[in-house]
Structure formats: C-alpha cells, structure tokens
Short mmCIF file of C-alpha atoms in Angstrom, two decimals:
data_model
loop_
_atom_site.label_atom_id
_atom_site.label_comp_id
_atom_site.label_asym_id
_atom_site.label_seq_id
_atom_site.Cartn_x
_atom_site.Cartn_y
_atom_site.Cartn_z
CA MET U 1302 1.54 0.86 4.91
CA SER U 1303 -0.54 1.24 1.81
CA PHE U 1304 -3.87 2.74 0.94
CA GLU U 1305 -6.55 1.17 -1.20
CA PHE U 1306 -7.03 3.71 -3.97
CA ASP U 1307 -9.63 1.53 -5.70
CA ASN U 1308 -11.63 1.45 -2.46
CA ASN U 1309 -14.66 3.73 -2.17
CA LYS U 1310 -13.43 4.78 1.26
CA PRO U 1311 -11.64 8.16 1.23
CA ILE U 1312 -7.96 8.20 2.18
CA TYR U 1313 -8.62 10.30 5.30
CA LEU U 1314 -11.04 7.63 6.59
CA GLN U 1315 -8.49 4.92 5.83
CA LEU U 1316 -6.04 6.97 7.91
CA VAL U 1317 -8.61 7.18 10.71
CA ASP U 1318 -8.88 3.37 10.71
CA ILE U 1319 -5.09 2.95 10.77
CA ILE U 1320 -4.69 5.34 13.68
CA LYS U 1321 -7.57 3.69 15.55
CA LEU U 1322 -5.78 0.35 15.27
CA LYS U 1323 -2.61 1.97 16.59
CA ILE U 1324 -4.60 3.28 19.58
CA ILE U 1325 -6.28 -0.08 20.26
CA SER U 1326 -3.00 -1.97 20.04
CA LYS U 1327 -1.35 0.59 22.37
CA GLU U 1328 1.21 1.42 19.70
CA LEU U 1329 -0.08 4.92 20.42
CA LYS U 1330 -0.28 4.91 24.20
CA PRO U 1331 -3.05 6.72 26.11
CA GLY U 1332 -1.99 10.29 26.88
CA SER U 1333 0.94 10.20 24.46
CA LYS U 1334 1.71 13.24 22.35
CA LEU U 1335 1.42 12.91 18.58
CA SER U 1336 3.91 14.29 16.10
CA SER U 1337 2.99 17.42 14.18
CA VAL U 1338 0.47 17.18 11.34
CA ARG U 1339 3.27 17.81 8.85
CA ASP U 1340 5.48 15.05 10.32
CA MET U 1341 2.59 12.57 10.46
CA ALA U 1342 1.61 13.40 6.88
CA GLN U 1343 5.15 12.70 5.78
CA GLU U 1344 5.25 9.46 7.78
CA PHE U 1345 2.02 8.23 6.19
CA GLY U 1346 2.83 9.63 2.75
CA VAL U 1347 -0.22 11.87 2.48
CA ASN U 1348 -1.00 15.53 2.05
CA PRO U 1349 -1.02 17.50 5.37
CA ASN U 1350 -4.62 18.57 4.68
CA THR U 1351 -5.65 14.91 4.45
CA MET U 1352 -3.84 14.15 7.70
CA GLN U 1353 -5.47 17.14 9.41
CA ARG U 1354 -8.89 15.94 8.30
CA ALA U 1355 -8.22 12.45 9.73
CA LEU U 1356 -6.97 13.86 13.03
CA SER U 1357 -9.96 16.19 13.28
CA GLU U 1358 -12.26 13.20 12.79
CA LEU U 1359 -10.46 11.33 15.59
CA GLU U 1360 -10.87 14.36 17.85
CA ARG U 1361 -14.57 14.47 16.99
CA GLU U 1362 -14.77 10.82 18.06
CA ASN U 1363 -12.99 11.69 21.36
CA LEU U 1364 -9.99 9.51 20.63
CA LEU U 1365 -7.61 12.47 20.41
CA TYR U 1366 -7.60 15.87 22.03
CA SER U 1367 -5.69 19.09 21.48
CA GLN U 1368 -4.08 21.38 24.00
CA ARG U 1369 -3.66 24.81 22.51
CA THR U 1370 0.03 25.31 23.31
CA SER U 1371 1.15 21.69 23.75
CA GLY U 1372 -0.11 19.79 20.71
CA ARG U 1373 -2.37 16.82 20.10
CA PHE U 1374 -2.63 13.79 22.38
CA VAL U 1375 -4.19 10.32 22.44
CA THR U 1376 -7.11 10.17 24.85
CA ASP U 1377 -6.31 8.74 28.25
CA ASN U 1378 -9.97 7.78 28.71
CA GLU U 1379 -9.79 3.97 28.82
CA ASN U 1380 -13.57 3.73 28.39
CA ASN U 1381 -13.34 5.39 24.95
CA ILE U 1382 -10.50 3.07 23.96
CA ASN U 1383 -12.30 -0.05 25.21
CA GLN U 1384 -15.49 0.99 23.41
CA LEU U 1385 -13.50 1.44 20.19
CA ARG U 1386 -11.86 -1.97 20.65
CA GLU U 1387 -15.26 -3.58 21.12
CA GLU U 1388 -16.69 -1.85 18.02
CA VAL U 1389 -13.76 -3.00 15.89
CA ALA U 1390 -14.06 -6.55 17.26
CA LYS U 1391 -17.78 -6.65 16.39
CA VAL U 1392 -17.05 -5.60 12.80
CA GLU U 1393 -14.35 -8.25 12.46
CA ILE U 1394 -16.52 -10.95 14.01
CA LEU U 1395 -19.41 -10.10 11.68
CA SER U 1396 -17.07 -10.22 8.69
CA LEU U 1397 -15.74 -13.63 9.73
CA TYR U 1398 -19.27 -14.86 10.44
CA ASN U 1399 -20.41 -13.84 6.96
CA ILE U 1400 -17.47 -15.62 5.33
CA LEU U 1401 -17.91 -18.82 7.32
CA THR U 1402 -21.68 -19.01 6.85
CA LYS U 1403 -21.06 -18.84 3.10
CA LEU U 1404 -18.90 -21.95 3.59
CA GLY U 1405 -21.95 -23.68 5.04
CA TYR U 1406 -21.24 -23.41 8.77
CA LYS U 1407 -24.18 -22.97 11.09
CA LYS U 1408 -24.01 -20.70 14.15
CA GLU U 1409 -23.67 -23.63 16.58
CA GLU U 1410 -20.86 -25.15 14.49
CA LEU U 1411 -19.04 -21.82 14.46
CA ILE U 1412 -19.20 -21.51 18.24
CA GLU U 1413 -17.73 -25.00 18.59
CA LEU U 1414 -15.10 -24.24 15.95
CA VAL U 1415 -14.02 -21.06 17.75
CA ILE U 1416 -13.86 -22.76 21.15
CA ASN U 1417 -11.84 -25.69 19.80
CA ASN U 1418 -9.40 -23.42 17.96
CA LEU U 1419 -8.93 -21.21 21.01
CA LYS U 1420 -8.11 -24.30 23.08
CA GLU U 1421 -5.48 -25.32 20.50
CA MET U 1422 -3.91 -21.85 20.63
CA SER U 1423 -3.43 -21.98 24.41
#
C-alpha cells in the first residue's frame, strides 16, 4: 500500500479511506478487534500518532468503537457500514460520470452502457 505524498489530502485521511475500504469489503469484519495502534502504524508504515489520529476520526464517524479494557473494534452496526458503502459508491459513480461525460456520453447513453456491460459480466 502506498500513500500519495503529492496529494493535498493528509496521510491520516488517506489512512481513514483505506480502513473504510477494508470495512466495506469485510476485510475488517463487523465486531472484530483491531490490532494495537503501534502494530497498525507499523503495518501501514506510518507514525503511531498519525495512526491514532486516523482511528480517532473513524471512531468519530461511528465506524470504530473503543472498550476501555479490551481495545478498539469495528462497528457491528450494519446500518453504519451500509451507509458508508453507499457514500463511497456515490463518489465513485460521480467520478466515472464526470470522466465519461467528458468523452461525450450523454446520461441516457451511460445508462444503456452500464446495463449492457453488466449483462456481459453475468
């Protein structure tokens, strides 16, 4: 995994995005316990303070929670996870829409293109 140092987005927010994708994809399962901040920082190759800041942000967004004596866990609230998945999908769809409209596609053509490609994938 690599970070975009030339990106205006701070490393801790890039970490937040990476962990969100791990939650959405169920690589980090609902209710599962996370490694320590130090271990996660080492795994991601960042400073523990940066990792702590990312994890605190995820807690603020109700995707993680802490139990004082047990550690930090992924939320088991499926509604929060599904809402996150939908938000990420909207961002990706908008990005794809912007790219394809620059190629000259109209909205109706894009709908047909998506439907036809989904049929081919089945």
